[in-house]
Short mmCIF file of C-alpha atoms in Angstrom, two decimals:
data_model
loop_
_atom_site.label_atom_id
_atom_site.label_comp_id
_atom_site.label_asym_id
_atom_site.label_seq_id
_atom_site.Cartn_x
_atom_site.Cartn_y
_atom_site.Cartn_z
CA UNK A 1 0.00 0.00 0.00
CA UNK A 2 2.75 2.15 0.68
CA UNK A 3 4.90 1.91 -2.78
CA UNK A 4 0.99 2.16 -4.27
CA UNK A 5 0.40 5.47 -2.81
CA UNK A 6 3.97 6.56 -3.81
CA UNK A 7 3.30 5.27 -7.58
CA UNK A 8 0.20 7.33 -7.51
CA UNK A 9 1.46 10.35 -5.81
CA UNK A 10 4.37 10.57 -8.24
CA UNK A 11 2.65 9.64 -11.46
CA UNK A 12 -0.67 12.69 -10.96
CA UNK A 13 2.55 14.92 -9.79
CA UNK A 14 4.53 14.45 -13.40
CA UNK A 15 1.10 15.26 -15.21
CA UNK A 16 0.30 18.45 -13.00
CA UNK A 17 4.03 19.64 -13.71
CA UNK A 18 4.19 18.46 -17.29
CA UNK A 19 0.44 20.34 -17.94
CA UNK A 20 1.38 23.34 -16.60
CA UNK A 21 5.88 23.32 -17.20
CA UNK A 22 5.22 22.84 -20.68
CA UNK A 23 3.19 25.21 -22.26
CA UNK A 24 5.10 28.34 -19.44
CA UNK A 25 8.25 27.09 -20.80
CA UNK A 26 6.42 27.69 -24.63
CA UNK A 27 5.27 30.97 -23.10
CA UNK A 28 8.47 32.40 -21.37
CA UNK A 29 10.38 31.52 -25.28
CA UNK A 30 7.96 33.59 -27.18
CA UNK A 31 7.48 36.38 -24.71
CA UNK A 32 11.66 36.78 -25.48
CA UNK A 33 11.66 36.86 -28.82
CA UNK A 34 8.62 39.47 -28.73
CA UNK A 35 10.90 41.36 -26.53
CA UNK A 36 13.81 41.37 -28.96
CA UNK A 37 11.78 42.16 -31.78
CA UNK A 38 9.96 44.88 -30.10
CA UNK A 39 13.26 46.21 -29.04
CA UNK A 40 14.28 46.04 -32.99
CA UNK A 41 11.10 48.01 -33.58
CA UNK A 42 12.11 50.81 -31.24
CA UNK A 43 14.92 51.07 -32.95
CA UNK A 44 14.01 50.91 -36.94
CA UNK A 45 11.75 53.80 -35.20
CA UNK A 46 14.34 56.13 -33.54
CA UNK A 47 15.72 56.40 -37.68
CA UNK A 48 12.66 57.48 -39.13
CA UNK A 49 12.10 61.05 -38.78
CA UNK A 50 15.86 61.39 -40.09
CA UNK A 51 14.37 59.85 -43.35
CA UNK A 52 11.72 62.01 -43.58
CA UNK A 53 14.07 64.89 -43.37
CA UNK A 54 16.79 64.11 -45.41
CA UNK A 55 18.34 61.55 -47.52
CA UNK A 56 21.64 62.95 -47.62
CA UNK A 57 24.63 59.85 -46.56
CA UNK A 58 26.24 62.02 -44.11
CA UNK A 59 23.16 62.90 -42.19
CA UNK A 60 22.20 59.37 -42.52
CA UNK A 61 25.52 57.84 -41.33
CA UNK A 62 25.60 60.21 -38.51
CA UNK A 63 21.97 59.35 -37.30
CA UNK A 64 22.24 55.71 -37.65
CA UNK A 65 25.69 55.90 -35.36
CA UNK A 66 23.61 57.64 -32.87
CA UNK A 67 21.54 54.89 -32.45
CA UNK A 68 22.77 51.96 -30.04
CA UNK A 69 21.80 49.12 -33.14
CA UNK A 70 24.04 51.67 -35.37
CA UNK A 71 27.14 51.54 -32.78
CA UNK A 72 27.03 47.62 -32.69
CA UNK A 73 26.53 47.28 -36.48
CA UNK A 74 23.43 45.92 -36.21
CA UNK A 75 21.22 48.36 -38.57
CA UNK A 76 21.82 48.71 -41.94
CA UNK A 77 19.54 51.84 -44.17
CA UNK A 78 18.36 50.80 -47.99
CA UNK A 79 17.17 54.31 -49.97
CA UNK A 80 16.17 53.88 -53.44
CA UNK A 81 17.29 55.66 -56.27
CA UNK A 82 15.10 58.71 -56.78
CA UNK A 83 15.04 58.31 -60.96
CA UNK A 84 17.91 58.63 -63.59
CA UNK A 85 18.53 61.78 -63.12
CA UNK A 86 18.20 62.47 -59.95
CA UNK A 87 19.98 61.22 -56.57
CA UNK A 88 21.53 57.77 -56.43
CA UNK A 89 20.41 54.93 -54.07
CA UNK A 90 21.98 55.01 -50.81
CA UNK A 91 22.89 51.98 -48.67
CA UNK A 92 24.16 52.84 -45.09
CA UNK A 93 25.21 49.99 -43.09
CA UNK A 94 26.37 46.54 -43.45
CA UNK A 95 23.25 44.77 -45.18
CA UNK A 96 21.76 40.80 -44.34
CA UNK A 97 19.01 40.55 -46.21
CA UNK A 98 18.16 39.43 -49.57
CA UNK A 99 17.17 41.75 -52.61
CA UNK A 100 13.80 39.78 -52.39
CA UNK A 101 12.76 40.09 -49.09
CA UNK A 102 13.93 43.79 -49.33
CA UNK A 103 11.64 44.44 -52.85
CA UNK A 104 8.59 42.15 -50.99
CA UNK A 105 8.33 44.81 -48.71
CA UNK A 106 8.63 47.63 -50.80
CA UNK A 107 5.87 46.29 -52.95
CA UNK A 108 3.42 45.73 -50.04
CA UNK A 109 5.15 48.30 -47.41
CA UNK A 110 4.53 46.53 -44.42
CA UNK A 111 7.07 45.54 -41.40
CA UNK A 112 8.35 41.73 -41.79
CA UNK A 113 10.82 39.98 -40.63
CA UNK A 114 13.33 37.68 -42.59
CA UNK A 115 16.16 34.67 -41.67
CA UNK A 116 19.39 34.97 -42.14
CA UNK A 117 22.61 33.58 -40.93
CA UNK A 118 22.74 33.63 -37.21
CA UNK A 119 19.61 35.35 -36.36
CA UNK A 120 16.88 37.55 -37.70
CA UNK A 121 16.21 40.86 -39.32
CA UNK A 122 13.59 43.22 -39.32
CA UNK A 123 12.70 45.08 -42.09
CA UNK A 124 10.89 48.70 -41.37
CA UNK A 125 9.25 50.35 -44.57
CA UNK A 126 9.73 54.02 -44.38
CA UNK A 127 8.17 56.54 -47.23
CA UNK A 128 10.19 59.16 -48.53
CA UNK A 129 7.77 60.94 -50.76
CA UNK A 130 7.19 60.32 -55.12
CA UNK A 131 6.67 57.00 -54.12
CA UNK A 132 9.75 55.78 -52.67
CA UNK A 133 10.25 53.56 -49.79
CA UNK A 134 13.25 53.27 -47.43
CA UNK A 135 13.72 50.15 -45.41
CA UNK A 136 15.45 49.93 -42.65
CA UNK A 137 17.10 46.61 -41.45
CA UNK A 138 17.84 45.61 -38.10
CA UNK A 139 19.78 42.94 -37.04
CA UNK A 140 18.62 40.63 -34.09
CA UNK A 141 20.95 37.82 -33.46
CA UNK A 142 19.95 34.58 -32.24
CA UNK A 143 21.18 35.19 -28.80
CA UNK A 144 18.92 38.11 -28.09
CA UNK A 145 15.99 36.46 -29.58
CA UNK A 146 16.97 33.02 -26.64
CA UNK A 147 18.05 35.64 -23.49
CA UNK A 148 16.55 34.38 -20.49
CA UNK A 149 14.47 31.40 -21.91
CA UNK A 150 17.47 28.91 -21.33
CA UNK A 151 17.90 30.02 -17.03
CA UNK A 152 13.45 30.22 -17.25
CA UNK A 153 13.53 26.69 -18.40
CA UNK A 154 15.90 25.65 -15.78
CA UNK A 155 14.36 27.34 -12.72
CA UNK A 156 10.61 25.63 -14.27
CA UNK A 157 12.74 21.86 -14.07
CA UNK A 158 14.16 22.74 -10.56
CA UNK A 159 10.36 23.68 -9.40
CA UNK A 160 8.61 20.97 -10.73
CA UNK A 161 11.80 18.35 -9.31
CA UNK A 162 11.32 19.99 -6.20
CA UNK A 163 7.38 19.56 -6.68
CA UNK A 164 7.43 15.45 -7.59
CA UNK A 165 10.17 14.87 -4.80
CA UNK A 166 8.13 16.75 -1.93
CA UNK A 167 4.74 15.33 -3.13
CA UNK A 168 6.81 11.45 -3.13
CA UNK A 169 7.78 12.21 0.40
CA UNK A 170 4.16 13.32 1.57
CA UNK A 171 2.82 10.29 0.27
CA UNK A 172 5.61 8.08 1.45
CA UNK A 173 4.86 9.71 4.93
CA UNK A 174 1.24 9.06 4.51
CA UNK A 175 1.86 5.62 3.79
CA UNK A 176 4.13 5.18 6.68
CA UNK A 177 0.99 6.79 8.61
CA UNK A 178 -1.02 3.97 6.95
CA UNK A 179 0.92 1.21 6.82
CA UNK A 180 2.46 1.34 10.30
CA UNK A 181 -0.53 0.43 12.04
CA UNK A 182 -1.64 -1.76 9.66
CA UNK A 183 1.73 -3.83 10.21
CA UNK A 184 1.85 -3.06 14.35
CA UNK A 185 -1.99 -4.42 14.19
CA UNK A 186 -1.67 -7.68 11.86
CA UNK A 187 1.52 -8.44 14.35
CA UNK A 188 -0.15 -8.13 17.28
CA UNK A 189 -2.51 -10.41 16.11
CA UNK A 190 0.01 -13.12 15.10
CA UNK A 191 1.37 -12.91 18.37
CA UNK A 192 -1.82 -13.31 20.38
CA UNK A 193 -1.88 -16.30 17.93
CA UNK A 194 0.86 -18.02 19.03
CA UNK A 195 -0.43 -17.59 22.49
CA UNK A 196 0.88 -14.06 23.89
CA UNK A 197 -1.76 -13.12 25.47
CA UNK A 198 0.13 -9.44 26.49
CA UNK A 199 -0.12 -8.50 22.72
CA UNK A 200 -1.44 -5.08 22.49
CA UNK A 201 -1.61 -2.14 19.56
CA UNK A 202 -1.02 1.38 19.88
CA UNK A 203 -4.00 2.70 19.15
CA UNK A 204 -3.40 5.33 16.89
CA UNK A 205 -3.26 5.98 12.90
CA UNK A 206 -6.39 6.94 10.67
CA UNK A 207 -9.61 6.92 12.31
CA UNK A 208 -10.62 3.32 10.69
CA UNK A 209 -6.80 1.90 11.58
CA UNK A 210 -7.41 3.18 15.16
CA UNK A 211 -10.68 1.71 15.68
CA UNK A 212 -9.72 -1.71 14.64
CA UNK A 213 -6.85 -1.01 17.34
CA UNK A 214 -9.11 -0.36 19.93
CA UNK A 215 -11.56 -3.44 19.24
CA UNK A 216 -8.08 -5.56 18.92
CA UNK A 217 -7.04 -4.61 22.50
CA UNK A 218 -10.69 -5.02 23.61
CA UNK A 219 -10.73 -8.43 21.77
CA UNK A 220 -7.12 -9.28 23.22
CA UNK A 221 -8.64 -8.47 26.76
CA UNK A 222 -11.73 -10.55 26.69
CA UNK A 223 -9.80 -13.77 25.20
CA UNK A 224 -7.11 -13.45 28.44
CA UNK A 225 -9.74 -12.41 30.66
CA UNK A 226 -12.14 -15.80 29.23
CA UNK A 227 -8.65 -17.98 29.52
CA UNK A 228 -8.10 -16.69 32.92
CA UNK A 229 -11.99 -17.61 33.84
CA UNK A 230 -11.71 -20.93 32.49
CA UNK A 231 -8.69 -21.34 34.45
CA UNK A 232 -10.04 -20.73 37.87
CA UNK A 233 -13.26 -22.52 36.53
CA UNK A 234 -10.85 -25.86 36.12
CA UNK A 235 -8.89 -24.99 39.64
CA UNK A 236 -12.41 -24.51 41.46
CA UNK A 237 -14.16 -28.00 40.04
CA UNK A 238 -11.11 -29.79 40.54
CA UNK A 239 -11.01 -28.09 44.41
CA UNK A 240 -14.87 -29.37 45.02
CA UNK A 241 -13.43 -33.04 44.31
CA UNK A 242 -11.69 -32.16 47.68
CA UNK A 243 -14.69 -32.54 49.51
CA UNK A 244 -15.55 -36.83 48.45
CA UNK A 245 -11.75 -37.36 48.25
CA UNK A 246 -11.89 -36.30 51.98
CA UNK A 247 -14.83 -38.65 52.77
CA UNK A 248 -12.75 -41.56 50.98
CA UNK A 249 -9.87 -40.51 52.55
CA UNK A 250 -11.39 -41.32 55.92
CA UNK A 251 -13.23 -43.97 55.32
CA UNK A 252 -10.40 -45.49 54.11
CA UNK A 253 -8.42 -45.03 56.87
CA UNK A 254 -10.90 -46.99 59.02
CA UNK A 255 -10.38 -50.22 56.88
CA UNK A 256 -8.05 -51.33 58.84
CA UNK A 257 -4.93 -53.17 57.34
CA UNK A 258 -4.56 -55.51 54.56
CA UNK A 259 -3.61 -55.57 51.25
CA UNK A 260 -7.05 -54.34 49.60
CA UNK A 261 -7.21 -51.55 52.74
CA UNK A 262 -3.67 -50.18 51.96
CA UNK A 263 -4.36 -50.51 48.03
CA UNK A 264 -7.36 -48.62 48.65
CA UNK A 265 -6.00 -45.85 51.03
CA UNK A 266 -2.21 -45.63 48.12
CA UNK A 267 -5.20 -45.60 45.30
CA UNK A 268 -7.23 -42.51 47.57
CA UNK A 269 -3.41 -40.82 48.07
CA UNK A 270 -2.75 -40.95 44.46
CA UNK A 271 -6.16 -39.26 43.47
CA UNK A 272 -5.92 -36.75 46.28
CA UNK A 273 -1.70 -35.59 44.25
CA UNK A 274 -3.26 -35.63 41.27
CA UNK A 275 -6.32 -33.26 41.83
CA UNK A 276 -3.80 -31.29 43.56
CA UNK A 277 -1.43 -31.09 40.35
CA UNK A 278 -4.32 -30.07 38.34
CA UNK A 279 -5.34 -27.01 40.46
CA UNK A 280 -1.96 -25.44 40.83
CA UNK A 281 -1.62 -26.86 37.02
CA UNK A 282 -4.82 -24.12 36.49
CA UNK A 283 -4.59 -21.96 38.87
CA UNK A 284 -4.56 -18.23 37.76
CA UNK A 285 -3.61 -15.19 39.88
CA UNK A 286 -6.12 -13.10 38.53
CA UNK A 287 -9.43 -12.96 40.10
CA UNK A 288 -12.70 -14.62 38.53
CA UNK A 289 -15.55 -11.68 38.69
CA UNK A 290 -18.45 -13.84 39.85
CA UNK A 291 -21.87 -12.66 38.60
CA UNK A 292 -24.67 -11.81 41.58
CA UNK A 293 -27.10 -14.62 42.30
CA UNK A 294 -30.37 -15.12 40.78
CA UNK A 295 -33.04 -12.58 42.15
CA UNK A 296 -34.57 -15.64 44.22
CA UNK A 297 -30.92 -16.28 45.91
CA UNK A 298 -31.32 -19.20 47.83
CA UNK A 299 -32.53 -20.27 51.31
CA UNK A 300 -28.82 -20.35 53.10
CA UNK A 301 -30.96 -22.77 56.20
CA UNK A 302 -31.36 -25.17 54.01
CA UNK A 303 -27.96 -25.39 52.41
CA UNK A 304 -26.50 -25.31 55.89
CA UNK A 305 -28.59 -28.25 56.90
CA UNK A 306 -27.86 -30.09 53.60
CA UNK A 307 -24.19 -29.71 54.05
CA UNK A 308 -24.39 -30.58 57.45
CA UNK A 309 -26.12 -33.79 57.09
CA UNK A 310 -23.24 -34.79 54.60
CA UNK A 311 -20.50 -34.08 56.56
CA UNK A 312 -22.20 -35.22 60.10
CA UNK A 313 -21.46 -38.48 59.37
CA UNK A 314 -18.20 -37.84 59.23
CA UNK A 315 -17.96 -35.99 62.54
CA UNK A 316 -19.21 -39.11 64.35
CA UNK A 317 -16.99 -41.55 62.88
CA UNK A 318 -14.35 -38.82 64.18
CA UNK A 319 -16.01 -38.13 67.60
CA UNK A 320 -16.23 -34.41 66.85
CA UNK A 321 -19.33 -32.36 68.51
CA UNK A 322 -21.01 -30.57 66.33
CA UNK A 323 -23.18 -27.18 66.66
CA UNK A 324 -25.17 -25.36 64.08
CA UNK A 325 -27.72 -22.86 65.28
CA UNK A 326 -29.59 -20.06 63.40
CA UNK A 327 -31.33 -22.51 60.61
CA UNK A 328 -34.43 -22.76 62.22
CA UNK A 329 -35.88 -20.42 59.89
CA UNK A 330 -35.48 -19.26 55.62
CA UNK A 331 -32.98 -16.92 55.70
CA UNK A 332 -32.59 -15.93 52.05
CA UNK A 333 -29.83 -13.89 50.55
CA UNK A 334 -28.97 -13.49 46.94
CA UNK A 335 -25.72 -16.06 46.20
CA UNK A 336 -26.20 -19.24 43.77
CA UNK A 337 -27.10 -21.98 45.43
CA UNK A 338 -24.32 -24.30 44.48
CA UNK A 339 -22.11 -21.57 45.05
CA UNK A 340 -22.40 -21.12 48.11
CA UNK A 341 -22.25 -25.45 48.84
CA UNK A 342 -18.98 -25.23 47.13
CA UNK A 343 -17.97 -22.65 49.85
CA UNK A 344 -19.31 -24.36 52.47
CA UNK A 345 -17.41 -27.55 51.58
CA UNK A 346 -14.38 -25.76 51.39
CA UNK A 347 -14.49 -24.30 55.19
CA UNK A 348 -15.86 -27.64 56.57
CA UNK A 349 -13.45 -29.80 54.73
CA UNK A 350 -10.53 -27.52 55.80
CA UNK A 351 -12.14 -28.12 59.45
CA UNK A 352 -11.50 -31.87 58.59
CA UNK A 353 -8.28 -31.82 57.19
CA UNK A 354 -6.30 -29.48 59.30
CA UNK A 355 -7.60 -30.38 62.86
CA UNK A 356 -6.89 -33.89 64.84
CA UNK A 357 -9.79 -36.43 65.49
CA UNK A 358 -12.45 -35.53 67.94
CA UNK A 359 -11.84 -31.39 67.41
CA UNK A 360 -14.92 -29.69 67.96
CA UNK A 361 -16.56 -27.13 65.76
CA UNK A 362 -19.61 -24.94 64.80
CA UNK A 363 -21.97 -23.35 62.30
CA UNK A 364 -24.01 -20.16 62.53
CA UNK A 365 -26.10 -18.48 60.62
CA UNK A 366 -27.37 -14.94 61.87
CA UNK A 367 -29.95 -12.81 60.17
CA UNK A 368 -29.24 -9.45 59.43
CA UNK A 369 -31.37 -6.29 57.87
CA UNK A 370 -28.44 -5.33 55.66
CA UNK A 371 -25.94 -8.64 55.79
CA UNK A 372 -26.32 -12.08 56.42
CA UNK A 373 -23.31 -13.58 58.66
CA UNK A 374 -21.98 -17.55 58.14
CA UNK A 375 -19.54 -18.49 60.95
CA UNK A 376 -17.51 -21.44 60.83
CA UNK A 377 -15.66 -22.04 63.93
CA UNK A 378 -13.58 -24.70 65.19
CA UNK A 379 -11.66 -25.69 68.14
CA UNK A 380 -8.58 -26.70 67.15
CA UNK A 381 -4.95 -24.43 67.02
CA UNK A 382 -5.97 -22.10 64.77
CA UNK A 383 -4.40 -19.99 61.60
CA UNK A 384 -0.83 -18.52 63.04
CA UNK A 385 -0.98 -15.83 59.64
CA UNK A 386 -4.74 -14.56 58.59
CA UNK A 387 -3.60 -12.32 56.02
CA UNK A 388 -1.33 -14.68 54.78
CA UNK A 389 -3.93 -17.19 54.66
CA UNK A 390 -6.48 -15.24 52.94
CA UNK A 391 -3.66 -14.45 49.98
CA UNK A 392 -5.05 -16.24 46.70
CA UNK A 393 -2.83 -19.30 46.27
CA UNK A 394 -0.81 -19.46 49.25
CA UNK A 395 -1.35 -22.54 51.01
CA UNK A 396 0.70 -21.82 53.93
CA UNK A 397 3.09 -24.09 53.56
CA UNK A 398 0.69 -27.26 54.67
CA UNK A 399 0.74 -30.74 53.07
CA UNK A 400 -2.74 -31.26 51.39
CA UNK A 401 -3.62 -27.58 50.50
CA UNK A 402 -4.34 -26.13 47.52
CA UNK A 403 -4.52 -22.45 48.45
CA UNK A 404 -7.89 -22.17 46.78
CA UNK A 405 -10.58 -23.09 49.17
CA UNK A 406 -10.60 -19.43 51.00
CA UNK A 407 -10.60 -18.07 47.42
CA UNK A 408 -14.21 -19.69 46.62
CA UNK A 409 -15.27 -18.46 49.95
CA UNK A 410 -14.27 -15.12 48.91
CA UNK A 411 -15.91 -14.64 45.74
CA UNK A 412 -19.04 -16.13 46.89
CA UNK A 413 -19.20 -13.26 49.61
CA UNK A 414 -17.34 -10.78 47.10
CA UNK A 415 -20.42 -11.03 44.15
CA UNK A 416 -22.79 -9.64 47.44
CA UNK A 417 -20.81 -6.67 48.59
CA UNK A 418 -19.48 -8.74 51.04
CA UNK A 419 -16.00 -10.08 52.54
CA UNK A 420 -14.33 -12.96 54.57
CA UNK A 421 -12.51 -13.01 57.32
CA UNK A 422 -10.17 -14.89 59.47
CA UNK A 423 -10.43 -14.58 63.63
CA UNK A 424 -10.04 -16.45 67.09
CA UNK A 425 -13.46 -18.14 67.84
CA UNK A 426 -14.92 -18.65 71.52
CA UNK A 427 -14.00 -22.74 70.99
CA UNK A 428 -10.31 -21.26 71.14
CA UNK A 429 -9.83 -22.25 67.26
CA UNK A 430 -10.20 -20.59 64.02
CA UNK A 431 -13.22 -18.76 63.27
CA UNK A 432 -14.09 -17.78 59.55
CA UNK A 433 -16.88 -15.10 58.84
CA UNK A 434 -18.77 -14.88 55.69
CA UNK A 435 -20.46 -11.77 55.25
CA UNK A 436 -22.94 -11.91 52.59
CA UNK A 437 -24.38 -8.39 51.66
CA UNK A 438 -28.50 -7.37 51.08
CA UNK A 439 -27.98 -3.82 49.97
CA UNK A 440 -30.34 -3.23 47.78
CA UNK A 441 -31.58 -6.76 47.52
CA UNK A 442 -35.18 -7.84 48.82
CA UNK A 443 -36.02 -11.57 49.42
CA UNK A 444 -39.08 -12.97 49.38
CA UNK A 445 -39.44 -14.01 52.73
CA UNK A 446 -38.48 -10.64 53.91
CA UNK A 447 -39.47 -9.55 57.11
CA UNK A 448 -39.28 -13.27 58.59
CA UNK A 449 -36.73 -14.87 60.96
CA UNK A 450 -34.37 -12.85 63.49
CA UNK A 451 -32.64 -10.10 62.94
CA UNK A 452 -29.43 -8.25 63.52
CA UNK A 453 -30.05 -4.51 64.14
CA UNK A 454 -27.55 -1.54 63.24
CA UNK A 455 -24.10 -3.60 62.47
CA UNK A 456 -23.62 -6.12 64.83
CA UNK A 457 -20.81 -7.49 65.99
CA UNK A 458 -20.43 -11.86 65.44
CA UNK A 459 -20.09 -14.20 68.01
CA UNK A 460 -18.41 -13.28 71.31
CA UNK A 461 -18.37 -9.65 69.97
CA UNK A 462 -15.37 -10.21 68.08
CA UNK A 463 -15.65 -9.13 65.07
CA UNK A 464 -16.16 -5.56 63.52
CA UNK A 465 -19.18 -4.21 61.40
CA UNK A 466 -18.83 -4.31 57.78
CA UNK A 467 -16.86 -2.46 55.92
CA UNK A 468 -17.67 0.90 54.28
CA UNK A 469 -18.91 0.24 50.85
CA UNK A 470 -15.65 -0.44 48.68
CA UNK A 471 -13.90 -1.97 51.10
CA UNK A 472 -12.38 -5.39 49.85
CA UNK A 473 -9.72 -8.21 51.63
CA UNK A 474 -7.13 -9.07 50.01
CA UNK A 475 -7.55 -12.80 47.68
CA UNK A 476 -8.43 -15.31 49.46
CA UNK A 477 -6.53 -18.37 49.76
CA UNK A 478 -7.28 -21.87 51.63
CA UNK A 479 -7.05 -21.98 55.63
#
């Protein structure tokens, strides 16, 4: 596109300086020899009244050397012969033309002008009375006739050079202008190609050029921004096999010994390293923006209660005590249902994994006009680093954790205007708070089951109000 527009440029530029060079050139050659000739013209005239005065050669000689075409022998005087016996013809000055042309215009007494060696003359009919004519001849060499035109002709060329090479460099910047973009913008998109995802255009260039930058870059953004979903999408499923990996994991340890018990419990071990090579395999640093629950929500009571019921079980085999209060009634709030299992799971299997057999622990659920509050509580040693803990990823160092469950947690409270947080709970253990926001959200059941008035504080007054609005932890990670 570039050479094209220089092609172009440089072929419309020839024709405009060839159109209009051409026919000045033409113009500036003829307005010289007009100026030579009139200049002859001037001076056949400065002779004349001489010749109507007197015919006599010494008059004649001494007007004609007056005159600057007399001093460079350049005009010559022709007087006829006045009859046989009368004065003779006179010739003053060195004459060039031919008796022809000289008798042509005597015959038809008109100016004209005549070639001869090395330039032109012009002959000037003069009358002189009974029918005579005198002619007077001036010489105009070629060189006179060319003055100027030669150094006119040059400085035309030197414009119209000057012309095609600064309309070639105007379109060779254009096309630069063009083409750049063009070449930054199918590069970027070979790169993002071949997989790097930090390709990015300028955007910049002509208006079209710079809005197929922009919807590039906003293109670019949504394919690392869908990768980086489906990333945390594969971490998150492959962190909710956790929670039956767990239950096999203890049931298997209950088989006893054997051969088929300590296949079973290497075959549980091996399933539990490979789910955890997948998540760090997928997991992404970037945050997954979680879209808001349906405008139903769902009835958090009952999820409790479901999850409970699953892992209760569990809890017995392990002789752990188990509390849950504040499910007695619907308490609604708007996170997806499976969501907020997934979450669930993920505190209660931590609860599991990182405390000894027979540790106690305990769900809430309290009912608030703005917030709903989850606690999980347990009573085992708790988490020595909270904000380390709550740091998307970081596993703290423990066997057997992903660093992810917190992070589900997180964005489950997150998509409400809510948070999580880590504290010391009243069984002397950790104690994780969900706070799950209902600004601006109105369940169904509104109006029913307890309330929390103003912003409460959680269990044993521990913990804070919530945040202003805007206020955000840091990722979450697994306890």
């Amino acid at each position: 596109m570039r050479w094209a527009l220089v092609k172009v440029s440089l072929a419309v530029t020839v024709m405009v300086v060839v159109a209009f060079a051409v026919p000045l050139g033409l113009v500036i050659k003829e307005m010289a020899r007009d100026r030579a000739f009139t200049n002859a013209e001037r001076q056949a005239a400065a002779i004349g009244p001489t010749l109507s005065i007197t015919t006599d050669r010494a008059e004649l000689e001494r007007a004609v050397a007056s005159t600057q075409a007399g001093a460079d022998g350049r005009m010559a005087v022709h007087v006829p012969a006045a009859g046989e016996k009368q004065a003779a013809a006179v010739e003053i000055g060195t004459r060039r033309a031919g008796p022809a042309d000289l008798e042509t215009v005597r015959r038809a007494p008109r100016a004209a002008m005549a070639e001869v060696a090395g330039g032109s003359v012009l002959l000037q009919p003069t009358a002189l009375g009974a029918g005579r004519i005198a002619i007077v001849e001036i010489y105009v060499p070629q060189d006179e006739v060319t003055n100027g035109v030669t150094t006119a002709w040059l400085v035309l060329a030197g414009v119209g050079v000057a012309l095609i090479i600064g309309s070639v460099a105007v379109a060779d910047r254009l096309g630069v202008r063009m083409v750049e973009p063009a070449r930054r913008l199918a590069g970027a998109a070979h790169a993002l190609g071949e997989g790097k995802l930090g390709a990015r255009v300028p955007e910049e260039g002509p208006a079209e050029l710079h809005s197929a930058a922009v919807a590039f870059n906003s293109m670019a953004d949504q394919v690392v921004q869908l990768l980086a979903n489906e990333r945390e999408l594969a971490a998150d499923l492959s962190h909710r096999l956790r929670t039956p990996l767990t239950v096999l994991r203890l049931n298997a340890a209950s088989l006893g010994e054997g051969p088929a018990a300590d296949q079973t419990r290497s075959a549980v071990a091996q399933l539990e390293r490979e789910v955890d090579t997948i998540i760090r395999t997928a997991r992404e640093s970037k945050p997954q923006t979680v879209a808001a629950g349906p405008a139903g929500g769902c009835d958090i009571s009952e999820v409790v209660r479901e999850r409970m019921d699953f892992w209760s079980a569990l809890a017995e085999d392990e002789d752990r005590t188990v509390r849950v209060a504040g499910i007695g009634r619907p308490v609604r709030a708007p996170v997806v249902r499976t969501e907020l299992a997934a979450a669930l799971d993920a505190l209660l299997g931590n609860v599991f994994r990182h405390t000894p057999e027979g540790t106690a622990f305990s769900v809430d659920v309290h009912n608030g006009e703005d917030a709903v509050i989850v606690l999980v509580s347990d009573a085992g040693s708790g988490i020595a680093d909270p904000e380390a803990a709550l740091t998307r990823g970081n596993s703290g160092a423990r066997e057997g954790s992903t660093g992810l469950g917190l992070d589900i947690v997180r964005r489950v409270a997150e998509s409400t205007g809510g948070d999580v947080r880590i504290g010391r709970s009243v069984l002397g253990g950790t104690e994780i708070r969900i706070w799950i926001g209902l600004d601006g959200w109105r369940s169904p059941d509104e109006g029913r089951g307890h309330r929390l008035r103003g912003r409460g504080r959680g269990r044993g007054g521990r913990w804070p109000g919530r945040p202003g609005r805007g206020t955000r932890t840091s990722e979450g990670a697994e306890a």
